[in-house]
Amino acid sequence: MKNGIVVPCYNEANRLKFDEFEAFLNANKHYMICFVNDGSKDDTLGQLKEFQNRMGAQVEVLDLDENKGKAGAVRQGCLYLSDYFNLTTIGYIDADLATGFEDYQRLVQIRQFSNLKLVFGSRKLNPSNEIERSAFRKLASWGIGKLINVIIGMPVKDTQCGAKVFDATVVAQLFAQPFISRWLFDIELFIRLKNTFPNNVMSNIKEVALNAWEEVEGSKITLKDAIQFPLRLIEIGFMYRVSGAMNFE
């Protein structure tokens, strides 16, 4: 079994924890990481190339000339791993390791010992977990979460957690089409899954409480992006569920 992880990177030169990535890969030879440089303006690409040279076959670096947002970077990375490597699972985590490797490995293990198509982390499933978030983000997350549930029509508590693990066999289909949103693509993935498994989607996915998650300063999402989230959500709902665009059935 071999597992691939996509890590989207945009101007991460001062935040990449290479020591943690290296320790994880040295201890887990059945994992590989594909870093996607999303048109960074700083020295992110240079640092990633240096790390790749040091780590060898366990690290791939995919360089995008233009910034495509997290949606585009994750999509390109997942398709790259699906096309060129024989993997059991393909997933993604944030470059700042807000979700740590211990939690990510739990998601992989659950996926590997089941027929699930997606196992994803949740910061909301267990309130006793050590989740560090600002009061503003908690309130905003609650309101957006309610709207998301209406749009996707699924009882998912945390669609936006940046730790997801897919059965590699479904990646090519789920990521085939470009996403409408640069940041809310996770919601699109849930809709695509529902369209792919219209009668039993909830039996093909599992939401798993994270043991820890840390909000790291330096988010690429601007205040303008956050304000526009409700409008973007409505747009996504219209495109997928009203107009029938990008139907994956």
mmCIF file of C-alpha atoms in Angstrom:
data_model
loop_
_atom_site.group_PDB
_atom_site.id
_atom_site.type_symbol
_atom_site.label_atom_id
_atom_site.label_comp_id
_atom_site.label_asym_id
_atom_site.label_seq_id
_atom_site.Cartn_x
_atom_site.Cartn_y
_atom_site.Cartn_z
ATOM 1 C CA MET A 1 0.000 0.000 0.000
ATOM 2 C CA LYS A 2 1.252 3.456 -0.858
ATOM 3 C CA ASN A 3 -0.317 6.741 0.079
ATOM 4 C CA GLY A 4 0.004 10.143 -1.553
ATOM 5 C CA ILE A 5 -0.487 13.505 0.118
ATOM 6 C CA VAL A 6 -0.978 16.767 -1.770
ATOM 7 C CA VAL A 7 0.245 19.925 -0.036
ATOM 8 C CA PRO A 8 -0.765 23.197 -1.784
ATOM 9 C CA CYS A 9 1.759 25.977 -1.251
ATOM 10 C CA TYR A 10 1.451 29.685 -1.949
ATOM 11 C CA ASN A 11 4.111 32.000 -0.484
ATOM 12 C CA GLU A 12 4.927 29.495 2.246
ATOM 13 C CA ALA A 13 8.679 30.134 2.426
ATOM 14 C CA ASN A 14 8.472 31.271 6.049
ATOM 15 C CA ARG A 15 5.941 28.676 7.230
ATOM 16 C CA LEU A 16 6.934 25.311 5.811
ATOM 17 C CA LYS A 17 7.968 22.945 8.613
ATOM 18 C CA PHE A 18 10.448 20.864 6.661
ATOM 19 C CA ASP A 19 11.764 19.168 9.774
ATOM 20 C CA GLU A 20 8.306 17.742 10.487
ATOM 21 C CA PHE A 21 7.775 16.680 6.869
ATOM 22 C CA GLU A 22 11.183 14.986 6.849
ATOM 23 C CA ALA A 23 10.632 13.173 10.139
ATOM 24 C CA PHE A 24 7.268 11.883 8.930
ATOM 25 C CA LEU A 25 8.591 10.625 5.597
ATOM 26 C CA ASN A 26 11.622 8.969 7.173
ATOM 27 C CA ALA A 27 9.343 7.080 9.544
ATOM 28 C CA ASN A 28 6.750 6.217 6.872
ATOM 29 C CA LYS A 29 8.342 4.972 3.674
ATOM 30 C CA HIS A 30 4.955 3.994 2.212
ATOM 31 C CA TYR A 31 3.973 7.671 1.983
ATOM 32 C CA MET A 32 4.876 10.263 -0.617
ATOM 33 C CA ILE A 33 4.155 13.987 -0.660
ATOM 34 C CA CYS A 34 3.410 16.118 -3.703
ATOM 35 C CA PHE A 35 3.992 19.787 -2.949
ATOM 36 C CA VAL A 36 2.192 22.064 -5.403
ATOM 37 C CA ASN A 37 3.777 25.481 -5.750
ATOM 38 C CA ASP A 38 0.806 27.680 -6.625
ATOM 39 C CA GLY A 39 2.599 30.518 -8.412
ATOM 40 C CA SER A 40 4.393 31.707 -5.273
ATOM 41 C CA LYS A 41 6.172 35.069 -5.378
ATOM 42 C CA ASP A 42 8.667 34.235 -2.623
ATOM 43 C CA ASP A 43 11.290 31.465 -2.371
ATOM 44 C CA THR A 44 8.755 28.673 -1.821
ATOM 45 C CA LEU A 45 9.697 26.871 -5.039
ATOM 46 C CA GLY A 46 13.419 27.015 -4.312
ATOM 47 C CA GLN A 47 12.929 25.587 -0.840
ATOM 48 C CA LEU A 48 10.651 22.842 -2.147
ATOM 49 C CA LYS A 49 13.178 21.839 -4.809
ATOM 50 C CA GLU A 50 15.937 21.694 -2.217
ATOM 51 C CA PHE A 51 13.775 19.498 0.009
ATOM 52 C CA GLN A 52 12.936 17.243 -2.939
ATOM 53 C CA ASN A 53 16.629 16.773 -3.713
ATOM 54 C CA ARG A 54 17.231 15.793 -0.115
ATOM 55 C CA MET A 55 14.308 13.376 0.207
ATOM 56 C CA GLY A 56 14.381 11.671 -3.187
ATOM 57 C CA ALA A 57 11.458 9.621 -4.540
ATOM 58 C CA GLN A 58 9.173 10.320 -1.585
ATOM 59 C CA VAL A 59 8.771 13.949 -2.631
ATOM 60 C CA GLU A 60 7.389 15.427 -5.846
ATOM 61 C CA VAL A 61 7.185 19.148 -6.612
ATOM 62 C CA LEU A 62 4.587 20.380 -9.081
ATOM 63 C CA ASP A 63 5.126 23.983 -10.152
ATOM 64 C CA LEU A 64 2.183 26.063 -11.407
ATOM 65 C CA ASP A 65 3.214 29.192 -13.290
ATOM 66 C CA GLU A 66 0.112 31.127 -12.245
ATOM 67 C CA ASN A 67 -1.693 31.230 -8.924
ATOM 68 C CA LYS A 68 -4.865 29.128 -9.184
ATOM 69 C CA GLY A 69 -5.997 29.253 -5.557
ATOM 70 C CA LYS A 70 -6.154 26.267 -3.241
ATOM 71 C CA ALA A 71 -8.820 24.594 -5.394
ATOM 72 C CA GLY A 72 -6.668 24.599 -8.509
ATOM 73 C CA ALA A 73 -3.507 23.589 -6.661
ATOM 74 C CA VAL A 74 -5.150 20.650 -4.881
ATOM 75 C CA ARG A 75 -6.869 19.543 -8.071
ATOM 76 C CA GLN A 76 -3.649 19.571 -10.109
ATOM 77 C CA GLY A 77 -1.770 17.733 -7.376
ATOM 78 C CA CYS A 78 -4.422 15.026 -6.966
ATOM 79 C CA LEU A 79 -4.675 14.437 -10.717
ATOM 80 C CA TYR A 80 -0.875 14.294 -10.999
ATOM 81 C CA LEU A 81 -0.635 11.610 -8.324
ATOM 82 C CA SER A 82 -3.563 9.711 -9.836
ATOM 83 C CA ASP A 83 -2.050 9.775 -13.336
ATOM 84 C CA TYR A 84 1.567 8.889 -12.572
ATOM 85 C CA PHE A 85 1.651 6.785 -9.409
ATOM 86 C CA ASN A 86 0.056 3.533 -8.263
ATOM 87 C CA LEU A 87 -1.434 4.656 -4.954
ATOM 88 C CA THR A 88 -3.993 3.261 -2.540
ATOM 89 C CA THR A 89 -5.077 6.611 -1.153
ATOM 90 C CA ILE A 90 -4.684 10.219 -2.267
ATOM 91 C CA GLY A 91 -5.438 13.088 0.090
ATOM 92 C CA TYR A 92 -4.463 16.586 1.029
ATOM 93 C CA ILE A 93 -3.451 18.649 4.045
ATOM 94 C CA ASP A 94 -2.575 22.293 4.574
ATOM 95 C CA ALA A 95 1.033 23.422 4.252
ATOM 96 C CA ASP A 96 1.054 24.838 7.787
ATOM 97 C CA LEU A 97 0.196 21.382 9.193
ATOM 98 C CA ALA A 98 -2.802 22.744 11.065
ATOM 99 C CA THR A 99 -3.864 19.101 10.935
ATOM 100 C CA GLY A 100 -0.896 17.055 12.081
ATOM 101 C CA PHE A 101 0.395 13.810 10.652
ATOM 102 C CA GLU A 102 -0.892 11.727 13.564
ATOM 103 C CA ASP A 103 -4.475 12.695 12.777
ATOM 104 C CA TYR A 104 -3.920 12.337 9.042
ATOM 105 C CA GLN A 105 -2.596 8.804 9.464
ATOM 106 C CA ARG A 106 -5.731 7.874 11.424
ATOM 107 C CA LEU A 107 -7.817 8.972 8.437
ATOM 108 C CA VAL A 108 -5.690 6.866 6.106
ATOM 109 C CA GLN A 109 -5.962 3.803 8.345
ATOM 110 C CA ILE A 110 -9.750 4.094 8.532
ATOM 111 C CA ARG A 111 -9.930 4.378 4.740
ATOM 112 C CA GLN A 112 -7.615 1.430 4.161
ATOM 113 C CA PHE A 113 -9.595 -0.935 6.371
ATOM 114 C CA SER A 114 -12.921 -0.068 4.758
ATOM 115 C CA ASN A 115 -14.569 0.431 1.381
ATOM 116 C CA LEU A 116 -15.064 4.128 2.022
ATOM 117 C CA LYS A 117 -14.413 6.562 -0.807
ATOM 118 C CA LEU A 118 -13.648 9.519 1.464
ATOM 119 C CA VAL A 119 -12.532 9.877 5.078
ATOM 120 C CA PHE A 120 -12.177 13.439 6.290
ATOM 121 C CA GLY A 121 -11.200 15.259 9.452
ATOM 122 C CA SER A 122 -13.629 17.317 11.499
ATOM 123 C CA ARG A 123 -12.927 20.139 13.929
ATOM 124 C CA LYS A 124 -16.570 20.155 15.047
ATOM 125 C CA LEU A 125 -17.473 16.523 15.615
ATOM 126 C CA ASN A 126 -16.055 16.318 19.133
ATOM 127 C CA PRO A 127 -16.105 19.610 21.076
ATOM 128 C CA SER A 128 -13.787 18.179 23.723
ATOM 129 C CA ASN A 129 -10.915 18.046 21.250
ATOM 130 C CA GLU A 130 -8.108 20.585 21.551
ATOM 131 C CA ILE A 131 -9.218 22.830 18.696
ATOM 132 C CA GLU A 132 -7.746 26.321 18.827
ATOM 133 C CA ARG A 133 -9.837 28.896 16.914
ATOM 134 C CA SER A 134 -10.670 32.570 17.334
ATOM 135 C CA ALA A 135 -14.165 33.594 18.489
ATOM 136 C CA PHE A 136 -14.802 35.337 15.153
ATOM 137 C CA ARG A 137 -13.932 32.232 13.145
ATOM 138 C CA LYS A 138 -16.115 30.056 15.379
ATOM 139 C CA LEU A 139 -19.143 32.319 14.791
ATOM 140 C CA ALA A 140 -18.503 32.659 11.068
ATOM 141 C CA SER A 141 -17.962 28.918 10.788
ATOM 142 C CA TRP A 142 -21.286 28.171 12.494
ATOM 143 C CA GLY A 143 -23.278 30.407 10.118
ATOM 144 C CA ILE A 144 -21.524 29.199 6.987
ATOM 145 C CA GLY A 145 -21.908 25.609 8.149
ATOM 146 C CA LYS A 146 -25.682 25.904 8.316
ATOM 147 C CA LEU A 147 -25.826 27.285 4.779
ATOM 148 C CA ILE A 148 -23.492 24.569 3.512
ATOM 149 C CA ASN A 149 -25.710 21.805 4.908
ATOM 150 C CA VAL A 150 -28.664 23.231 3.001
ATOM 151 C CA ILE A 151 -26.685 23.402 -0.234
ATOM 152 C CA ILE A 152 -25.096 19.944 -0.144
ATOM 153 C CA GLY A 153 -28.108 18.246 1.446
ATOM 154 C CA MET A 154 -25.873 16.117 3.656
ATOM 155 C CA PRO A 155 -25.421 16.050 7.457
ATOM 156 C CA VAL A 156 -21.722 16.940 7.368
ATOM 157 C CA LYS A 157 -20.513 19.047 10.274
ATOM 158 C CA ASP A 158 -17.193 20.262 8.873
ATOM 159 C CA THR A 159 -16.808 20.343 5.093
ATOM 160 C CA GLN A 160 -13.918 22.810 5.166
ATOM 161 C CA CYS A 161 -11.347 20.969 7.247
ATOM 162 C CA GLY A 162 -8.179 20.768 5.165
ATOM 163 C CA ALA A 163 -7.525 17.073 5.809
ATOM 164 C CA LYS A 164 -9.194 14.611 3.451
ATOM 165 C CA VAL A 165 -8.268 11.117 2.276
ATOM 166 C CA PHE A 166 -9.771 9.579 -0.873
ATOM 167 C CA ASP A 167 -9.806 6.090 -2.268
ATOM 168 C CA ALA A 168 -7.396 6.601 -5.157
ATOM 169 C CA THR A 169 -9.811 4.970 -7.603
ATOM 170 C CA VAL A 170 -12.293 7.869 -7.409
ATOM 171 C CA VAL A 171 -9.827 10.753 -7.646
ATOM 172 C CA ALA A 172 -9.676 11.009 -11.439
ATOM 173 C CA GLN A 173 -13.461 11.317 -11.647
ATOM 174 C CA LEU A 174 -13.983 13.679 -8.709
ATOM 175 C CA PHE A 175 -11.233 16.071 -9.762
ATOM 176 C CA ALA A 176 -11.709 15.851 -13.536
ATOM 177 C CA GLN A 177 -13.585 19.137 -13.864
ATOM 178 C CA PRO A 178 -12.189 22.492 -12.671
ATOM 179 C CA PHE A 179 -13.844 23.891 -9.571
ATOM 180 C CA ILE A 180 -16.112 26.926 -9.566
ATOM 181 C CA SER A 181 -14.611 28.358 -6.374
ATOM 182 C CA ARG A 182 -10.961 28.970 -5.522
ATOM 183 C CA TRP A 183 -11.556 28.305 -1.807
ATOM 184 C CA LEU A 184 -14.892 26.490 -1.331
ATOM 185 C CA PHE A 185 -14.041 23.557 -3.557
ATOM 186 C CA ASP A 186 -14.493 21.087 -0.674
ATOM 187 C CA ILE A 187 -18.233 21.757 -0.910
ATOM 188 C CA GLU A 188 -18.113 20.994 -4.607
ATOM 189 C CA LEU A 189 -16.381 17.700 -3.836
ATOM 190 C CA PHE A 190 -19.217 16.674 -1.521
ATOM 191 C CA ILE A 191 -21.765 17.521 -4.198
ATOM 192 C CA ARG A 192 -19.769 15.539 -6.755
ATOM 193 C CA LEU A 193 -19.657 12.583 -4.373
ATOM 194 C CA LYS A 194 -23.402 12.807 -3.868
ATOM 195 C CA ASN A 195 -23.946 12.874 -7.624
ATOM 196 C CA THR A 196 -21.611 9.901 -8.034
ATOM 197 C CA PHE A 197 -23.320 7.888 -5.276
ATOM 198 C CA PRO A 198 -26.858 9.316 -5.287
ATOM 199 C CA ASN A 199 -28.445 6.484 -3.315
ATOM 200 C CA ASN A 200 -25.826 5.789 -0.662
ATOM 201 C CA VAL A 201 -23.343 8.642 -0.421
ATOM 202 C CA MET A 202 -23.305 8.692 3.398
ATOM 203 C CA SER A 203 -22.288 5.029 3.505
ATOM 204 C CA ASN A 204 -19.296 5.866 1.312
ATOM 205 C CA ILE A 205 -17.875 8.664 3.445
ATOM 206 C CA LYS A 206 -16.892 9.095 7.086
ATOM 207 C CA GLU A 207 -16.311 12.212 9.184
ATOM 208 C CA VAL A 208 -13.698 11.687 11.897
ATOM 209 C CA ALA A 209 -13.028 13.949 14.865
ATOM 210 C CA LEU A 210 -9.535 15.420 14.928
ATOM 211 C CA ASN A 211 -7.578 15.105 18.144
ATOM 212 C CA ALA A 212 -5.977 18.501 17.594
ATOM 213 C CA TRP A 213 -6.099 21.359 15.131
ATOM 214 C CA GLU A 214 -4.307 24.691 15.355
ATOM 215 C CA GLU A 215 -5.251 27.884 13.559
ATOM 216 C CA VAL A 216 -1.981 29.196 12.133
ATOM 217 C CA GLU A 217 -1.638 32.877 11.245
ATOM 218 C CA GLY A 218 -1.033 33.735 7.620
ATOM 219 C CA SER A 219 -4.276 32.590 5.993
ATOM 220 C CA LYS A 220 -4.502 33.250 2.249
ATOM 221 C CA ILE A 221 -8.227 33.969 2.558
ATOM 222 C CA THR A 222 -8.844 37.721 2.657
ATOM 223 C CA LEU A 223 -11.660 39.562 4.450
ATOM 224 C CA LYS A 224 -13.183 40.228 1.035
ATOM 225 C CA ASP A 225 -13.164 36.484 0.307
ATOM 226 C CA ALA A 226 -14.866 35.738 3.637
ATOM 227 C CA ILE A 227 -17.577 38.345 3.065
ATOM 228 C CA GLN A 228 -18.319 36.867 -0.341
ATOM 229 C CA PHE A 229 -18.558 33.271 0.929
ATOM 230 C CA PRO A 230 -22.387 33.236 1.215
ATOM 231 C CA LEU A 231 -22.727 34.489 -2.365
ATOM 232 C CA ARG A 232 -20.194 31.958 -3.611
ATOM 233 C CA LEU A 233 -22.051 29.188 -1.795
ATOM 234 C CA ILE A 234 -25.319 30.173 -3.450
ATOM 235 C CA GLU A 235 -23.542 30.234 -6.810
ATOM 236 C CA ILE A 236 -22.189 26.734 -6.229
ATOM 237 C CA GLY A 237 -25.618 25.465 -5.237
ATOM 238 C CA PHE A 238 -27.169 26.958 -8.360
ATOM 239 C CA MET A 239 -24.513 25.629 -10.735
ATOM 240 C CA TYR A 240 -24.639 22.080 -9.427
ATOM 241 C CA ARG A 241 -28.157 21.538 -8.205
ATOM 242 C CA VAL A 242 -30.355 23.902 -10.229
ATOM 243 C CA SER A 243 -28.698 24.265 -13.606
ATOM 244 C CA GLY A 244 -27.379 20.703 -13.583
ATOM 245 C CA ALA A 245 -23.884 21.841 -14.537
ATOM 246 C CA MET A 246 -21.077 19.357 -13.966
ATOM 247 C CA ASN A 247 -23.334 16.423 -13.236
ATOM 248 C CA PHE A 248 -21.229 13.456 -12.137
ATOM 249 C CA GLU A 249 -23.899 10.784 -12.079
#
